[in-house]
CSV table of C-alpha atoms in Angstrom, one decimal:
chain,number,residue,atom,x,y,z
M,1,UNK,CA,84.2,-22.2,5.8
M,2,UNK,CA,86.2,-19.9,8.2
M,3,UNK,CA,89.9,-20.3,8.2
M,4,UNK,CA,92.9,-18.7,10.0
M,5,UNK,CA,96.5,-18.5,8.7
M,6,UNK,CA,99.3,-18.5,11.4
M,7,UNK,CA,102.6,-17.7,9.6
M,8,UNK,CA,105.4,-15.4,10.6
M,9,UNK,CA,106.7,-14.7,7.0
M,10,UNK,CA,104.8,-11.9,5.3
M,11,UNK,CA,105.4,-13.2,1.8
M,12,UNK,CA,104.3,-16.7,2.8
M,13,UNK,CA,101.1,-15.2,4.2
M,14,UNK,CA,100.3,-13.3,1.0
M,15,UNK,CA,101.2,-16.3,-1.2
M,16,UNK,CA,99.0,-18.8,0.8
M,17,UNK,CA,96.1,-16.3,0.9
M,18,UNK,CA,96.4,-15.8,-2.9
M,19,UNK,CA,96.5,-19.6,-3.6
M,20,UNK,CA,93.5,-20.2,-1.4
M,21,UNK,CA,91.5,-17.5,-3.2
M,22,UNK,CA,92.4,-19.3,-6.5
M,23,UNK,CA,91.7,-22.9,-5.6
M,24,UNK,CA,89.1,-22.6,-2.8
M,25,UNK,CA,87.1,-19.4,-3.0
M,26,UNK,CA,84.6,-20.9,-0.6
M,27,UNK,CA,87.1,-20.5,2.3
M,28,UNK,CA,86.8,-17.2,4.2
M,29,UNK,CA,90.1,-16.2,5.7
M,30,UNK,CA,89.0,-14.4,8.9
M,31,UNK,CA,92.4,-13.7,10.3
M,32,UNK,CA,96.1,-13.8,9.4
M,33,UNK,CA,98.5,-13.9,12.4
M,34,UNK,CA,102.2,-13.4,12.7
M,35,UNK,CA,102.8,-15.7,15.7
M,36,UNK,CA,101.2,-18.4,17.7
M,37,UNK,CA,99.9,-16.3,20.7
M,38,UNK,CA,98.0,-13.9,18.4
M,39,UNK,CA,96.8,-17.0,16.4
M,40,UNK,CA,95.4,-18.5,19.6
M,41,UNK,CA,93.5,-15.3,20.4
M,42,UNK,CA,92.1,-15.3,16.8
M,43,UNK,CA,91.0,-18.9,17.1
M,44,UNK,CA,89.2,-18.3,20.3
M,45,UNK,CA,87.5,-15.2,18.8
M,46,UNK,CA,86.5,-16.4,15.4
M,47,UNK,CA,86.1,-20.2,16.1
M,48,UNK,CA,87.3,-21.3,12.6
M,49,UNK,CA,86.8,-24.7,11.1
M,50,UNK,CA,90.3,-24.7,9.6
M,51,UNK,CA,93.7,-23.4,10.7
M,52,UNK,CA,96.8,-23.2,8.4
M,53,UNK,CA,99.7,-23.4,10.9
M,54,UNK,CA,103.4,-22.8,10.2
M,55,UNK,CA,105.7,-24.9,12.4
M,56,UNK,CA,108.9,-23.0,12.3
M,57,UNK,CA,108.2,-19.7,14.0
M,58,UNK,CA,110.2,-17.6,16.5
M,59,UNK,CA,109.4,-17.8,20.2
M,60,UNK,CA,106.7,-20.5,19.8
M,61,UNK,CA,106.6,-23.1,17.1
M,62,UNK,CA,103.4,-24.3,15.7
M,63,UNK,CA,103.4,-27.6,17.6
M,64,UNK,CA,103.1,-25.7,20.9
M,65,UNK,CA,99.5,-25.1,20.1
M,66,UNK,CA,98.7,-28.1,22.4
M,67,UNK,CA,100.0,-25.9,25.3
M,68,UNK,CA,97.3,-23.4,24.7
M,69,UNK,CA,94.2,-25.6,24.3
M,70,UNK,CA,92.8,-28.4,26.4
M,71,UNK,CA,92.1,-31.8,25.0
M,72,UNK,CA,88.5,-31.0,24.3
M,73,UNK,CA,89.0,-27.5,23.1
M,74,UNK,CA,90.6,-28.3,19.7
M,75,UNK,CA,87.3,-28.1,17.7
M,76,UNK,CA,89.1,-27.2,14.4
M,77,UNK,CA,91.2,-28.9,11.9
M,78,UNK,CA,94.9,-28.0,11.3
M,79,UNK,CA,96.8,-28.2,8.1
M,80,UNK,CA,100.5,-27.7,8.9
M,81,UNK,CA,102.8,-25.7,6.5
M,82,UNK,CA,106.4,-26.8,6.8
M,83,UNK,CA,109.8,-26.8,5.3
M,84,UNK,CA,110.8,-29.9,7.3
M,85,UNK,CA,112.9,-32.6,5.8
M,86,UNK,CA,111.7,-36.1,4.7
M,87,UNK,CA,112.4,-37.6,8.2
M,88,UNK,CA,109.9,-35.2,9.7
M,89,UNK,CA,107.4,-35.7,6.9
M,90,UNK,CA,107.2,-39.4,7.9
M,91,UNK,CA,106.3,-38.2,11.4
M,92,UNK,CA,103.3,-36.3,10.0
M,93,UNK,CA,102.2,-39.4,8.1
M,94,UNK,CA,102.5,-41.6,11.2
M,95,UNK,CA,100.4,-39.1,13.2
M,96,UNK,CA,97.8,-39.0,10.4
M,97,UNK,CA,98.0,-35.2,10.3
M,98,UNK,CA,97.7,-33.1,7.1
M,99,UNK,CA,100.6,-31.0,6.0
M,100,UNK,CA,101.7,-28.9,3.0
M,101,UNK,CA,105.4,-28.8,2.2
M,102,UNK,CA,106.8,-25.4,1.4
M,103,UNK,CA,106.9,-23.9,-1.2
M,104,UNK,CA,103.2,-24.8,-1.4
M,105,UNK,CA,101.9,-26.2,-4.6
M,106,UNK,CA,98.4,-25.2,-5.6
M,107,UNK,CA,97.4,-28.7,-6.7
M,108,UNK,CA,98.6,-30.2,-3.5
M,109,UNK,CA,96.7,-27.6,-1.5
M,110,UNK,CA,93.6,-28.5,-3.5
M,111,UNK,CA,94.0,-32.2,-2.8
M,112,UNK,CA,94.6,-31.6,0.9
M,113,UNK,CA,91.5,-29.5,1.1
M,114,UNK,CA,89.5,-32.2,-0.6
M,115,UNK,CA,90.7,-34.8,2.0
M,116,UNK,CA,89.6,-32.4,4.7
M,117,UNK,CA,86.2,-31.9,3.3
M,118,UNK,CA,85.6,-35.6,2.7
M,119,UNK,CA,86.5,-36.7,6.2
M,120,UNK,CA,85.2,-33.4,7.8
M,121,UNK,CA,86.6,-34.3,11.2
M,122,UNK,CA,88.6,-32.4,13.7
M,123,UNK,CA,92.1,-33.4,14.7
M,124,UNK,CA,92.6,-34.9,18.1
M,125,UNK,CA,94.7,-33.5,20.8
M,126,UNK,CA,96.6,-36.8,21.1
M,127,UNK,CA,97.6,-36.7,17.5
M,128,UNK,CA,99.2,-33.3,18.0
M,129,UNK,CA,101.1,-34.6,21.1
M,130,UNK,CA,102.2,-37.6,19.2
M,131,UNK,CA,103.5,-35.5,16.3
M,132,UNK,CA,105.4,-33.2,18.6
M,133,UNK,CA,107.0,-36.1,20.4
M,134,UNK,CA,108.0,-37.6,17.1
M,135,UNK,CA,109.7,-34.4,15.8
M,136,UNK,CA,111.5,-33.7,19.1
M,137,UNK,CA,112.8,-37.2,19.9
M,138,UNK,CA,116.5,-37.6,20.4
M,139,UNK,CA,118.5,-37.6,17.2
M,140,UNK,CA,122.2,-38.1,16.6
M,141,UNK,CA,124.7,-36.8,14.2
M,142,UNK,CA,127.8,-38.6,13.0
M,143,UNK,CA,131.1,-36.6,13.6
M,144,UNK,CA,134.2,-37.9,11.7
M,145,UNK,CA,137.0,-38.8,14.0
M,146,UNK,CA,139.9,-40.3,12.0
M,147,UNK,CA,138.7,-43.6,10.6
M,148,UNK,CA,135.7,-43.6,13.0
M,149,UNK,CA,132.4,-41.8,13.3
M,150,UNK,CA,131.4,-40.5,16.7
M,151,UNK,CA,127.6,-40.7,17.1
M,152,UNK,CA,126.6,-37.7,19.2
M,153,UNK,CA,123.1,-36.7,20.4
M,154,UNK,CA,122.3,-33.2,19.3
M,155,UNK,CA,121.1,-32.6,22.8
M,156,UNK,CA,124.6,-33.1,24.2
M,157,UNK,CA,126.2,-30.4,22.1
M,158,UNK,CA,126.8,-27.1,23.9
M,159,UNK,CA,128.6,-25.3,21.1
M,160,UNK,CA,130.9,-25.7,18.1
M,161,UNK,CA,133.9,-23.5,17.5
M,162,UNK,CA,135.9,-22.9,14.3
M,163,UNK,CA,139.6,-23.8,14.7
M,164,UNK,CA,141.4,-23.0,11.4
M,165,UNK,CA,140.4,-25.9,9.1
M,166,UNK,CA,139.0,-27.9,12.0
M,167,UNK,CA,136.0,-27.6,14.3
M,168,UNK,CA,135.8,-28.2,18.0
M,169,UNK,CA,132.6,-29.8,19.2
M,170,UNK,CA,132.1,-29.2,22.9
M,171,UNK,CA,129.7,-31.4,24.8
M,172,UNK,CA,127.7,-31.0,28.0
M,173,UNK,CA,130.0,-33.4,29.9
M,174,UNK,CA,133.0,-31.2,29.1
M,175,UNK,CA,134.4,-33.5,26.4
M,176,UNK,CA,135.8,-31.9,23.2
M,177,UNK,CA,135.8,-33.5,19.8
M,178,UNK,CA,138.0,-32.1,17.1
M,179,UNK,CA,137.1,-32.9,13.5
M,180,UNK,CA,138.5,-32.0,10.1
M,181,UNK,CA,135.1,-30.6,9.0
M,182,UNK,CA,134.9,-26.8,8.8
M,183,UNK,CA,132.2,-24.9,10.7
M,184,UNK,CA,130.2,-24.1,7.5
M,185,UNK,CA,129.7,-27.9,7.0
M,186,UNK,CA,128.1,-28.2,10.5
M,187,UNK,CA,126.0,-25.1,9.9
M,188,UNK,CA,124.5,-26.7,6.8
M,189,UNK,CA,124.0,-30.1,8.4
M,190,UNK,CA,122.4,-28.7,11.5
M,191,UNK,CA,119.9,-26.4,9.7
M,192,UNK,CA,117.0,-28.8,10.5
M,193,UNK,CA,117.8,-28.6,14.2
M,194,UNK,CA,116.4,-25.2,15.0
M,195,UNK,CA,118.0,-24.9,18.5
M,196,UNK,CA,121.4,-24.3,16.8
M,197,UNK,CA,122.3,-20.8,15.8
M,198,UNK,CA,125.5,-19.3,14.3
M,199,UNK,CA,126.0,-16.3,16.5
M,200,UNK,CA,129.5,-15.5,15.3
M,201,UNK,CA,131.7,-16.4,12.4
M,202,UNK,CA,133.6,-18.7,14.7
M,203,UNK,CA,130.7,-20.2,16.8
M,204,UNK,CA,127.5,-22.1,16.6
M,205,UNK,CA,125.6,-22.4,19.9
M,206,UNK,CA,122.9,-24.6,21.2
M,207,UNK,CA,120.4,-21.9,22.3
M,208,UNK,CA,118.8,-24.2,24.9
M,209,UNK,CA,121.9,-23.8,27.0
M,210,UNK,CA,122.1,-20.0,27.0
M,211,UNK,CA,121.9,-18.6,30.5
M,212,UNK,CA,122.5,-14.9,30.0
M,213,UNK,CA,123.0,-12.4,27.2
M,214,UNK,CA,125.0,-9.1,27.5
M,215,UNK,CA,124.9,-6.3,25.0
M,216,UNK,CA,128.2,-4.9,26.2
M,217,UNK,CA,131.5,-5.5,24.5
M,218,UNK,CA,129.7,-6.0,21.2
M,219,UNK,CA,127.5,-8.8,22.6
M,220,UNK,CA,128.2,-11.9,24.7
M,221,UNK,CA,126.3,-14.9,25.8
M,222,UNK,CA,127.1,-17.2,28.7
M,223,UNK,CA,126.2,-20.9,28.5
M,224,UNK,CA,125.2,-23.1,31.5
M,225,UNK,CA,128.8,-24.3,31.8
M,226,UNK,CA,129.9,-20.6,32.3
M,227,UNK,CA,131.5,-20.5,28.8
M,228,UNK,CA,131.4,-17.0,27.3
M,229,UNK,CA,130.7,-16.9,23.6
M,230,UNK,CA,130.9,-13.7,21.4
M,231,UNK,CA,127.9,-12.5,19.4
M,232,UNK,CA,128.3,-10.6,16.1
M,233,UNK,CA,126.5,-7.3,16.2
M,234,UNK,CA,124.5,-8.2,13.1
M,235,UNK,CA,123.4,-11.4,14.8
M,236,UNK,CA,122.1,-10.0,18.1
M,237,UNK,CA,118.5,-9.3,17.0
M,238,UNK,CA,118.2,-12.6,15.3
M,239,UNK,CA,119.5,-14.3,18.5
M,240,UNK,CA,117.0,-12.5,20.7
M,241,UNK,CA,114.1,-13.7,18.4
M,242,UNK,CA,114.6,-17.2,20.0
M,243,UNK,CA,113.4,-15.9,23.3
M,244,UNK,CA,110.4,-14.1,24.7
M,245,UNK,CA,111.3,-10.7,26.1
M,246,UNK,CA,109.3,-9.0,28.8
M,247,UNK,CA,108.6,-5.5,27.6
M,248,UNK,CA,108.3,-2.4,29.8
C-alpha cells in the first residue's frame, strides 16, 4: 500500500514515519512533503492509496486540498493529523472522516488503519468540503465588559492592543471594546484561531485584514482600515509565513 505524508514539521514527519514502520510495515511511504503544493505534486506522481495530511500548515492548510483536485480526482483516502480542539474533532466525526490527534498514539494509528482497510473506500470530495465548512464557520468569543459579556464574532476583530492592564479590542466597524483581561489571556484563548498572530508585544492582529507589510522602521503592517501596526523584528519571518511570496 502506497502512502504519502504531508506535514510541515520535520520532527512530526520522522515520528509518524517511525510509528508507521512499527505498526504497519506493509505501508510503503513513497513521499514525505513539507507543504500542500508539493504534496499535490507527489500525489499526482505516485497515485497513493493513502495520504496522511496535516491541517495546520503555513500558506495552505490541509483542508485546501479540495482546491487542487476535482470531485472525481480524489482516488485516495485521507487520514488527517491534527492538534485541533474538541469542537473541531466533532466536525471530523460529523463528516465521517478519519483523523489522528497529535501527539499521535501508535495504538490509535493502528486502529485507524484497521478501519481504513476494512472499509477500503476513498473519501468523497463533498465530505472534505463539509469538513472545511464546519471548521471555518463563524464562531464567537465572549469578552468581559463590566457585569456583561460581549459576544463578538472572531471575523469582526481587526486587532487587539495591550493598554496597561487592559486590552483594546478593535472591530471592523470601528468600535473599540476595552476589557480588564491582559493581552496574554487573549493570545492563549485565540490560539485555535490561526488567523490571529501576535506580531508585537503590544499587538495581536487578524492576518486576514493585512493590506501591506513594510520592512522599514523595524517592520510595519497596514490593515484594511489604514491602521499601522508595528512588527517586532523577531516576528517578521513568522508573519511572512502566513502568505505566499512571489520569488524572483
